[in-house]
PDB file of C-alpha atoms in Angstrom:
ATOM      1  CA  MET A   1       6.320 271.414  -1.949  1.00  0.00           C
ATOM      2  CA  PRO A   2       3.569 268.849  -1.184  1.00  0.00           C
ATOM      3  CA  SER A   3       2.402 266.130  -3.520  1.00  0.00           C
ATOM      4  CA  PRO A   4      -0.423 267.264  -5.811  1.00  0.00           C
ATOM      5  CA  PHE A   5      -2.352 264.063  -5.098  1.00  0.00           C
ATOM      6  CA  PRO A   6      -4.843 263.911  -2.205  1.00  0.00           C
ATOM      7  CA  GLY A   7      -3.755 260.386  -1.257  1.00  0.00           C
ATOM      8  CA  MET A   8      -1.112 258.019  -2.584  1.00  0.00           C
ATOM      9  CA  ASP A   9       1.087 259.551  -5.271  1.00  0.00           C
ATOM     10  CA  PRO A  10       1.383 256.999  -8.118  1.00  0.00           C
ATOM     11  CA  TYR A  11       4.607 258.629  -9.308  1.00  0.00           C
ATOM     12  CA  LEU A  12       6.327 257.200  -6.220  1.00  0.00           C
ATOM     13  CA  GLU A  13       5.726 253.670  -7.499  1.00  0.00           C
ATOM     14  CA  GLY A  14       8.697 253.735  -9.861  1.00  0.00           C
ATOM     15  CA  TYR A  15      12.412 254.104  -9.189  1.00  0.00           C
ATOM     16  CA  LEU A  16      11.659 256.253  -6.122  1.00  0.00           C
ATOM     17  CA  TRP A  17       9.774 253.409  -4.450  1.00  0.00           C
ATOM     18  CA  PRO A  18      12.733 251.856  -2.542  1.00  0.00           C
ATOM     19  CA  ASP A  19      13.475 255.241  -0.963  1.00  0.00           C
ATOM     20  CA  ALA A  20       9.815 256.021  -0.237  1.00  0.00           C
ATOM     21  CA  TYR A  21       9.289 252.494   1.109  1.00  0.00           C
ATOM     22  CA  ASN A  22      12.095 252.764   3.664  1.00  0.00           C
ATOM     23  CA  ALA A  23      11.244 256.345   4.561  1.00  0.00           C
ATOM     24  CA  LEU A  24       7.595 255.451   5.159  1.00  0.00           C
ATOM     25  CA  ALA A  25       8.490 252.572   7.481  1.00  0.00           C
ATOM     26  CA  ALA A  26      10.759 254.831   9.534  1.00  0.00           C
ATOM     27  CA  LYS A  27       8.110 257.565   9.670  1.00  0.00           C
ATOM     28  CA  LEU A  28       5.435 255.119  10.869  1.00  0.00           C
ATOM     29  CA  ARG A  29       7.741 254.020  13.667  1.00  0.00           C
ATOM     30  CA  GLN A  30       8.340 257.633  14.638  1.00  0.00           C
ATOM     31  CA  LEU A  31       4.642 258.496  14.705  1.00  0.00           C
ATOM     32  CA  LEU A  32       3.741 255.402  16.700  1.00  0.00           C
ATOM     33  CA  THR A  33       6.431 255.613  19.370  1.00  0.00           C
ATOM     34  CA  SER A  34       4.834 258.399  21.424  1.00  0.00           C
ATOM     35  CA  LEU A  35       1.432 256.693  21.187  1.00  0.00           C
ATOM     36  CA  LEU A  36       2.682 253.313  22.354  1.00  0.00           C
ATOM     37  CA  ARG A  37       4.970 254.066  25.272  1.00  0.00           C
ATOM     38  CA  PRO A  38       5.478 252.886  27.936  1.00  0.00           C
ATOM     39  CA  ARG A  39       3.787 249.491  27.407  1.00  0.00           C
ATOM     40  CA  TYR A  40       4.836 248.971  23.762  1.00  0.00           C
ATOM     41  CA  THR A  41       7.650 249.818  21.391  1.00  0.00           C
ATOM     42  CA  ALA A  42       7.802 250.094  17.602  1.00  0.00           C
ATOM     43  CA  ARG A  43      10.843 248.590  15.915  1.00  0.00           C
ATOM     44  CA  LEU A  44      11.959 248.198  12.319  1.00  0.00           C
ATOM     45  CA  ALA A  45      12.455 244.594  11.239  1.00  0.00           C
ATOM     46  CA  ILE A  46      14.853 244.568   8.284  1.00  0.00           C
ATOM     47  CA  TYR A  47      15.754 241.551   6.190  1.00  0.00           C
ATOM     48  CA  MET A  48      16.942 240.780   2.690  1.00  0.00           C
ATOM     49  CA  VAL A  49      15.048 238.839   0.047  1.00  0.00           C
ATOM     50  CA  GLU A  50      16.176 237.773  -3.385  1.00  0.00           C
ATOM     51  CA  ASP A  51      14.101 238.950  -6.313  1.00  0.00           C
ATOM     52  CA  ILE A  52      14.708 236.079  -8.702  1.00  0.00           C
ATOM     53  CA  ALA A  53      12.439 237.499 -11.412  1.00  0.00           C
ATOM     54  CA  PRO A  54      13.509 241.145 -11.748  1.00  0.00           C
ATOM     55  CA  GLU A  55      12.521 241.438 -15.411  1.00  0.00           C
ATOM     56  CA  SER A  56       9.051 242.772 -14.597  1.00  0.00           C
ATOM     57  CA  GLU A  57      10.627 245.735 -12.777  1.00  0.00           C
ATOM     58  CA  ILE A  58      13.185 246.717 -15.421  1.00  0.00           C
ATOM     59  CA  GLY A  59      12.598 250.319 -16.371  1.00  0.00           C
ATOM     60  CA  ILE A  60      10.258 250.788 -13.396  1.00  0.00           C
ATOM     61  CA  MET A  61      11.919 250.072 -10.065  1.00  0.00           C
ATOM     62  CA  TYR A  62      15.215 248.755 -11.455  1.00  0.00           C
ATOM     63  CA  PRO A  63      16.319 251.371 -13.983  1.00  0.00           C
ATOM     64  CA  ASP A  64      19.979 250.356 -13.749  1.00  0.00           C
ATOM     65  CA  VAL A  65      19.622 246.604 -13.897  1.00  0.00           C
ATOM     66  CA  GLU A  66      22.455 246.411 -16.423  1.00  0.00           C
ATOM     67  CA  VAL A  67      24.987 246.944 -13.627  1.00  0.00           C
ATOM     68  CA  LEU A  68      24.020 243.499 -12.366  1.00  0.00           C
ATOM     69  CA  LEU A  69      25.389 241.732 -15.420  1.00  0.00           C
ATOM     70  CA  SER A  70      28.389 239.506 -14.907  1.00  0.00           C
ATOM     71  CA  ASP A  71      31.646 240.210 -16.687  1.00  0.00           C
ATOM     72  CA  GLN A  72      30.994 237.165 -18.815  1.00  0.00           C
ATOM     73  CA  ALA A  73      28.154 238.998 -20.483  1.00  0.00           C
ATOM     74  CA  ASN A  74      30.754 241.183 -22.172  1.00  0.00           C
ATOM     75  CA  THR A  75      32.477 238.170 -23.717  1.00  0.00           C
ATOM     76  CA  PRO A  76      31.428 237.800 -27.350  1.00  0.00           C
ATOM     77  CA  SER A  77      29.610 234.590 -28.196  1.00  0.00           C
ATOM     78  CA  PRO A  78      31.254 232.127 -30.600  1.00  0.00           C
ATOM     79  CA  SER A  79      28.931 233.194 -33.398  1.00  0.00           C
ATOM     80  CA  ARG A  80      30.204 236.750 -33.030  1.00  0.00           C
ATOM     81  CA  GLN A  81      33.905 235.945 -32.981  1.00  0.00           C
ATOM     82  CA  GLY A  82      36.145 236.044 -36.024  1.00  0.00           C
ATOM     83  CA  ARG A  83      37.830 233.193 -37.875  1.00  0.00           C
ATOM     84  CA  THR A  84      39.707 230.471 -36.054  1.00  0.00           C
ATOM     85  CA  SER A  85      43.479 230.030 -36.224  1.00  0.00           C
ATOM     86  CA  ASP A  86      42.937 227.756 -39.219  1.00  0.00           C
ATOM     87  CA  GLY A  87      41.083 230.531 -40.999  1.00  0.00           C
ATOM     88  CA  GLU A  88      37.712 228.794 -40.772  1.00  0.00           C
ATOM     89  CA  LEU A  89      34.516 230.284 -39.443  1.00  0.00           C
ATOM     90  CA  PRO A  90      33.342 228.610 -36.203  1.00  0.00           C
ATOM     91  CA  CYS A  91      29.867 228.004 -37.626  1.00  0.00           C
ATOM     92  CA  ALA A  92      29.792 228.855 -41.291  1.00  0.00           C
ATOM     93  CA  LEU A  93      26.222 227.687 -41.801  1.00  0.00           C
ATOM     94  CA  GLY A  94      24.792 229.143 -38.621  1.00  0.00           C
ATOM     95  CA  THR A  95      22.174 231.880 -38.791  1.00  0.00           C
ATOM     96  CA  PRO A  96      23.201 234.868 -36.668  1.00  0.00           C
ATOM     97  CA  ALA A  97      20.809 235.574 -33.819  1.00  0.00           C
ATOM     98  CA  PRO A  98      18.746 238.698 -34.543  1.00  0.00           C
ATOM     99  CA  LEU A  99      18.754 239.643 -30.864  1.00  0.00           C
ATOM    100  CA  THR A 100      21.301 239.183 -28.098  1.00  0.00           C
ATOM    101  CA  LEU A 101      20.215 239.996 -24.542  1.00  0.00           C
ATOM    102  CA  PRO A 102      22.029 239.849 -21.212  1.00  0.00           C
ATOM    103  CA  VAL A 103      21.173 237.124 -18.727  1.00  0.00           C
ATOM    104  CA  LEU A 104      19.474 238.885 -15.827  1.00  0.00           C
ATOM    105  CA  GLN A 105      20.762 238.131 -12.354  1.00  0.00           C
ATOM    106  CA  PRO A 106      18.673 238.011  -9.148  1.00  0.00           C
ATOM    107  CA  VAL A 107      18.427 241.275  -7.234  1.00  0.00           C
ATOM    108  CA  ASP A 108      18.846 241.485  -3.469  1.00  0.00           C
ATOM    109  CA  ILE A 109      16.296 243.895  -2.040  1.00  0.00           C
ATOM    110  CA  GLN A 110      15.704 245.136   1.478  1.00  0.00           C
ATOM    111  CA  VAL A 111      12.324 244.426   3.055  1.00  0.00           C
ATOM    112  CA  VAL A 112      11.271 246.454   6.081  1.00  0.00           C
ATOM    113  CA  ASN A 113       8.256 246.181   8.351  1.00  0.00           C
ATOM    114  CA  VAL A 114       7.281 247.790  11.619  1.00  0.00           C
ATOM    115  CA  GLU A 115       6.901 245.471  14.591  1.00  0.00           C
ATOM    116  CA  ILE A 116       5.038 246.514  17.713  1.00  0.00           C
ATOM    117  CA  ARG A 117       6.198 244.572  20.757  1.00  0.00           C
ATOM    118  CA  ASP A 118       5.256 244.700  24.398  1.00  0.00           C
ATOM    119  CA  THR A 119       8.006 246.047  26.598  1.00  0.00           C
ATOM    120  CA  ALA A 120       7.412 243.530  29.381  1.00  0.00           C
ATOM    121  CA  HIS A 121       8.248 240.373  27.404  1.00  0.00           C
ATOM    122  CA  ASN A 122       9.289 241.649  23.945  1.00  0.00           C
ATOM    123  CA  ARG A 123       6.413 239.674  22.394  1.00  0.00           C
ATOM    124  CA  LEU A 124       5.303 240.572  18.892  1.00  0.00           C
ATOM    125  CA  VAL A 125       1.843 242.121  19.113  1.00  0.00           C
ATOM    126  CA  THR A 126       1.230 243.822  15.769  1.00  0.00           C
ATOM    127  CA  CYS A 127       3.031 243.768  12.435  1.00  0.00           C
ATOM    128  CA  ILE A 128       2.732 246.634   9.958  1.00  0.00           C
ATOM    129  CA  GLU A 129       3.606 245.451   6.460  1.00  0.00           C
ATOM    130  CA  ILE A 130       4.222 247.832   3.548  1.00  0.00           C
ATOM    131  CA  LEU A 131       3.944 245.661   0.460  1.00  0.00           C
ATOM    132  CA  SER A 132       6.679 245.719  -2.139  1.00  0.00           C
ATOM    133  CA  PRO A 133       6.413 244.361  -5.712  1.00  0.00           C
ATOM    134  CA  VAL A 134       8.323 241.233  -4.679  1.00  0.00           C
ATOM    135  CA  ASN A 135       5.484 240.431  -2.216  1.00  0.00           C
ATOM    136  CA  LYS A 136       2.910 240.563  -5.007  1.00  0.00           C
ATOM    137  CA  ARG A 137       4.301 238.090  -7.534  1.00  0.00           C
ATOM    138  CA  GLU A 138       5.634 234.576  -7.347  1.00  0.00           C
ATOM    139  CA  PRO A 139       7.511 233.145  -5.609  1.00  0.00           C
ATOM    140  CA  GLY A 140       7.331 235.989  -3.080  1.00  0.00           C
ATOM    141  CA  LEU A 141       3.534 236.094  -3.139  1.00  0.00           C
ATOM    142  CA  THR A 142       3.177 232.567  -1.773  1.00  0.00           C
ATOM    143  CA  VAL A 143       5.876 233.191   0.832  1.00  0.00           C
ATOM    144  CA  TYR A 144       4.136 236.359   1.996  1.00  0.00           C
ATOM    145  CA  ARG A 145       0.728 234.663   2.151  1.00  0.00           C
ATOM    146  CA  GLN A 146       2.270 231.988   4.358  1.00  0.00           C
ATOM    147  CA  LYS A 147       3.640 234.704   6.621  1.00  0.00           C
ATOM    148  CA  ARG A 148       0.182 236.293   6.930  1.00  0.00           C
ATOM    149  CA  HIS A 149      -1.215 232.934   8.007  1.00  0.00           C
ATOM    150  CA  ARG A 150       1.549 232.377  10.562  1.00  0.00           C
ATOM    151  CA  LEU A 151       0.959 235.804  12.097  1.00  0.00           C
ATOM    152  CA  TYR A 152      -2.757 235.143  12.414  1.00  0.00           C
ATOM    153  CA  GLN A 153      -2.195 231.728  13.993  1.00  0.00           C
ATOM    154  CA  ALA A 154       0.292 233.300  16.429  1.00  0.00           C
ATOM    155  CA  SER A 155      -2.325 235.872  17.556  1.00  0.00           C
ATOM    156  CA  VAL A 156      -0.404 238.736  15.962  1.00  0.00           C
ATOM    157  CA  HIS A 157      -2.433 241.587  14.487  1.00  0.00           C
ATOM    158  CA  LEU A 158      -1.596 242.668  10.937  1.00  0.00           C
ATOM    159  CA  VAL A 159      -1.822 246.121   9.349  1.00  0.00           C
ATOM    160  CA  GLU A 160      -1.146 245.782   5.624  1.00  0.00           C
ATOM    161  CA  LEU A 161      -0.478 248.787   3.384  1.00  0.00           C
ATOM    162  CA  ASP A 162      -0.735 247.989  -0.328  1.00  0.00           C
ATOM    163  CA  PHE A 163       0.434 251.158  -2.062  1.00  0.00           C
ATOM    164  CA  ILE A 164       1.784 249.413  -5.183  1.00  0.00           C
ATOM    165  CA  ARG A 165      -0.600 248.807  -8.087  1.00  0.00           C
ATOM    166  CA  ARG A 166       1.515 246.168  -9.797  1.00  0.00           C
ATOM    167  CA  GLY A 167       1.089 242.498  -9.060  1.00  0.00           C
ATOM    168  CA  THR A 168      -1.482 240.350  -7.270  1.00  0.00           C
ATOM    169  CA  ARG A 169      -2.915 241.277  -3.917  1.00  0.00           C
ATOM    170  CA  PRO A 170      -2.283 238.767  -1.115  1.00  0.00           C
ATOM    171  CA  CYS A 171      -5.962 238.974  -0.191  1.00  0.00           C
ATOM    172  CA  ALA A 172      -8.132 238.369  -3.248  1.00  0.00           C
ATOM    173  CA  HIS A 173     -11.558 238.597  -1.601  1.00  0.00           C
ATOM    174  CA  PRO A 174     -14.320 238.872  -4.250  1.00  0.00           C
ATOM    175  CA  ARG A 175     -16.002 241.769  -2.445  1.00  0.00           C
ATOM    176  CA  ILE A 176     -12.924 244.005  -2.570  1.00  0.00           C
ATOM    177  CA  PRO A 177     -13.512 246.454  -5.445  1.00  0.00           C
ATOM    178  CA  ASP A 178     -11.030 246.946  -8.256  1.00  0.00           C
ATOM    179  CA  VAL A 179      -9.151 249.956  -6.883  1.00  0.00           C
ATOM    180  CA  PRO A 180      -5.481 251.010  -7.065  1.00  0.00           C
ATOM    181  CA  TYR A 181      -4.727 250.779  -3.345  1.00  0.00           C
ATOM    182  CA  VAL A 182      -5.976 248.775  -0.361  1.00  0.00           C
ATOM    183  CA  ILE A 183      -5.325 248.974   3.376  1.00  0.00           C
ATOM    184  CA  THR A 184      -6.164 245.943   5.495  1.00  0.00           C
ATOM    185  CA  VAL A 185      -6.318 245.506   9.267  1.00  0.00           C
ATOM    186  CA  ILE A 186      -6.583 241.910  10.482  1.00  0.00           C
ATOM    187  CA  ARG A 187      -7.224 241.477  14.185  1.00  0.00           C
ATOM    188  CA  ALA A 188      -5.939 238.122  15.344  1.00  0.00           C
ATOM    189  CA  HIS A 189      -8.502 235.338  15.859  1.00  0.00           C
ATOM    190  CA  THR A 190     -11.528 237.537  15.147  1.00  0.00           C
ATOM    191  CA  GLY A 191     -12.388 235.980  11.811  1.00  0.00           C
ATOM    192  CA  PHE A 192     -12.790 239.429  10.241  1.00  0.00           C
ATOM    193  CA  MET A 193     -10.646 242.040   8.571  1.00  0.00           C
ATOM    194  CA  ASP A 194     -11.264 245.731   8.002  1.00  0.00           C
ATOM    195  CA  ILE A 195     -10.667 246.936   4.445  1.00  0.00           C
ATOM    196  CA  TRP A 196     -10.077 250.452   3.140  1.00  0.00           C
ATOM    197  CA  PRO A 197     -10.346 250.341  -0.684  1.00  0.00           C
ATOM    198  CA  LEU A 198      -8.723 253.504  -2.015  1.00  0.00           C
ATOM    199  CA  ASP A 199      -9.244 255.127  -5.373  1.00  0.00           C
ATOM    200  CA  LEU A 200      -6.706 257.475  -6.891  1.00  0.00           C
ATOM    201  CA  ARG A 201      -8.760 260.470  -5.747  1.00  0.00           C
ATOM    202  CA  ASP A 202      -9.232 259.289  -2.152  1.00  0.00           C
ATOM    203  CA  PRO A 203      -7.217 260.731   0.726  1.00  0.00           C
ATOM    204  CA  LEU A 204      -5.399 258.217   2.872  1.00  0.00           C
ATOM    205  CA  PRO A 205      -7.309 257.240   6.014  1.00  0.00           C
ATOM    206  CA  ILE A 206      -6.264 257.331   9.643  1.00  0.00           C
ATOM    207  CA  VAL A 207      -6.294 253.645  10.528  1.00  0.00           C
ATOM    208  CA  PRO A 208      -6.450 251.822  13.866  1.00  0.00           C
ATOM    209  CA  VAL A 209      -3.501 249.813  15.113  1.00  0.00           C
ATOM    210  CA  PRO A 210      -4.747 247.037  17.419  1.00  0.00           C
ATOM    211  CA  LEU A 211      -2.880 246.094  20.577  1.00  0.00           C
ATOM    212  CA  ARG A 212      -3.350 243.480  23.283  1.00  0.00           C
ATOM    213  CA  PRO A 213      -6.551 243.661  25.348  1.00  0.00           C
ATOM    214  CA  PRO A 214      -7.444 245.573  27.400  1.00  0.00           C
ATOM    215  CA  ASP A 215      -5.290 248.273  25.789  1.00  0.00           C
ATOM    216  CA  ALA A 216      -7.130 250.487  23.350  1.00  0.00           C
ATOM    217  CA  GLU A 217      -6.114 250.742  19.715  1.00  0.00           C
ATOM    218  CA  VAL A 218      -3.954 253.677  18.628  1.00  0.00           C
ATOM    219  CA  CYS A 219      -4.475 255.706  15.470  1.00  0.00           C
ATOM    220  CA  LEU A 220      -1.933 255.708  12.668  1.00  0.00           C
ATOM    221  CA  ASP A 221      -2.000 258.979  10.727  1.00  0.00           C
ATOM    222  CA  LEU A 222      -1.155 257.819   7.209  1.00  0.00           C
ATOM    223  CA  PRO A 223      -1.852 261.226   5.567  1.00  0.00           C
ATOM    224  CA  LEU A 224       0.672 262.855   7.878  1.00  0.00           C
ATOM    225  CA  ALA A 225       3.206 260.085   7.283  1.00  0.00           C
ATOM    226  CA  LEU A 226       3.060 260.332   3.495  1.00  0.00           C
ATOM    227  CA  MET A 227       3.037 264.129   3.499  1.00  0.00           C
ATOM    228  CA  SER A 228       6.058 264.191   5.816  1.00  0.00           C
ATOM    229  CA  ILE A 229       8.256 261.832   3.808  1.00  0.00           C
ATOM    230  CA  TYR A 230       7.342 263.573   0.544  1.00  0.00           C
ATOM    231  CA  ASP A 231       8.463 266.898   1.987  1.00  0.00           C
ATOM    232  CA  GLU A 232      11.538 265.586   3.810  1.00  0.00           C
ATOM    233  CA  ALA A 233      12.844 263.765   0.733  1.00  0.00           C
ATOM    234  CA  ALA A 234      11.916 266.590  -1.677  1.00  0.00           C
ATOM    235  CA  TYR A 235      10.367 264.113  -4.093  1.00  0.00           C
ATOM    236  CA  ASP A 236       8.924 266.999  -6.105  1.00  0.00           C
ATOM    237  CA  LEU A 237      12.472 267.712  -7.339  1.00  0.00           C
ATOM    238  CA  SER A 238      12.779 264.195  -8.769  1.00  0.00           C
ATOM    239  CA  ILE A 239       9.315 263.661 -10.260  1.00  0.00           C
ATOM    240  CA  ASP A 240       8.405 264.892 -13.725  1.00  0.00           C
ATOM    241  CA  TYR A 241       4.647 265.207 -13.555  1.00  0.00           C
ATOM    242  CA  SER A 242       4.502 266.019 -17.263  1.00  0.00           C
ATOM    243  CA  GLN A 243       5.266 262.347 -17.934  1.00  0.00           C
ATOM    244  CA  SER A 244       2.969 259.369 -17.371  1.00  0.00           C
ATOM    245  CA  PRO A 245       3.184 257.623 -13.981  1.00  0.00           C
ATOM    246  CA  PRO A 246       4.756 254.167 -13.715  1.00  0.00           C
ATOM    247  CA  PRO A 247       2.665 251.256 -15.028  1.00  0.00           C
ATOM    248  CA  PRO A 248       0.100 249.812 -14.986  1.00  0.00           C
ATOM    249  CA  THR A 249      -1.932 252.354 -16.882  1.00  0.00           C
ATOM    250  CA  PHE A 250      -4.933 253.988 -15.308  1.00  0.00           C
ATOM    251  CA  SER A 251      -8.447 254.027 -16.703  1.00  0.00           C
ATOM    252  CA  GLU A 252      -9.400 256.771 -19.128  1.00  0.00           C
ATOM    253  CA  ALA A 253     -11.420 258.539 -16.428  1.00  0.00           C
ATOM    254  CA  ASP A 254      -8.532 258.486 -13.948  1.00  0.00           C
ATOM    255  CA  THR A 255      -6.105 259.614 -16.650  1.00  0.00           C
ATOM    256  CA  GLN A 256      -8.258 262.615 -17.503  1.00  0.00           C
ATOM    257  CA  TRP A 257      -8.598 263.443 -13.808  1.00  0.00           C
ATOM    258  CA  MET A 258      -4.800 263.313 -13.401  1.00  0.00           C
ATOM    259  CA  HIS A 259      -4.302 265.554 -16.423  1.00  0.00           C
ATOM    260  CA  ALA A 260      -6.642 268.127 -14.928  1.00  0.00           C
ATOM    261  CA  LEU A 261      -5.012 267.842 -11.496  1.00  0.00           C
ATOM    262  CA  LEU A 262      -1.511 268.263 -12.892  1.00  0.00           C
ATOM    263  CA  GLY A 263      -2.406 271.028 -15.306  1.00  0.00           C
ATOM    264  CA  LYS A 264      -2.111 268.986 -18.478  1.00  0.00           C
ATOM    265  CA  ALA A 265      -5.673 269.447 -19.653  1.00  0.00           C
TER     266      ALA A 265
END
């Protein structure tokens, strides 16, 4: 069963995002391989980053964050323990805390991008980045912006897919409209970038993937990629479209459009 949305499905932005994120990267590699050979290859670059501020994703992408608590969290605090061996209360005059919360631990998450390299010298030519929430808030936002700059200075093209509404976009150009999703193609040393601002109702575009001159750009079929992973992973069996999508909330107009699309009107 296909997604009911014409473009990005906002219901994938919650706890399903890690699965969709990895599946999309693998699907992009698969679609690109036949277009690139024999002069280029597409490879997955996988590395781990530490999300040191996971609290913003609790209940969204990290529904089971409680499993990360240390065993010490189960040890009662002195104010909760009984009398001492002498029969005295540890803190007789202390006011009990009205709320006791676990100390959240950093979360190790897997970050994947697609690297296009030339087969002659294994040089990085183009990087396809699928943004994750950790890329769009500090300290990961600054780290990712530094990476973008390094790629540009190294004459590496960048294709950036921002399919997560939460957080701050790495590129905050004033002429980019306030839309849920943005695709960016930065061709190295041109001084320009192509932007695809995407509303909730917009289908995903087919975007160019630049290579080294004189080789022509190849086309990346994002609609096919998203449709394929949605079907292969059977996301329709896991999504309850009668509920609201993950935050942030949409505008009233977009909410009404979603209700009509999903049969809630």
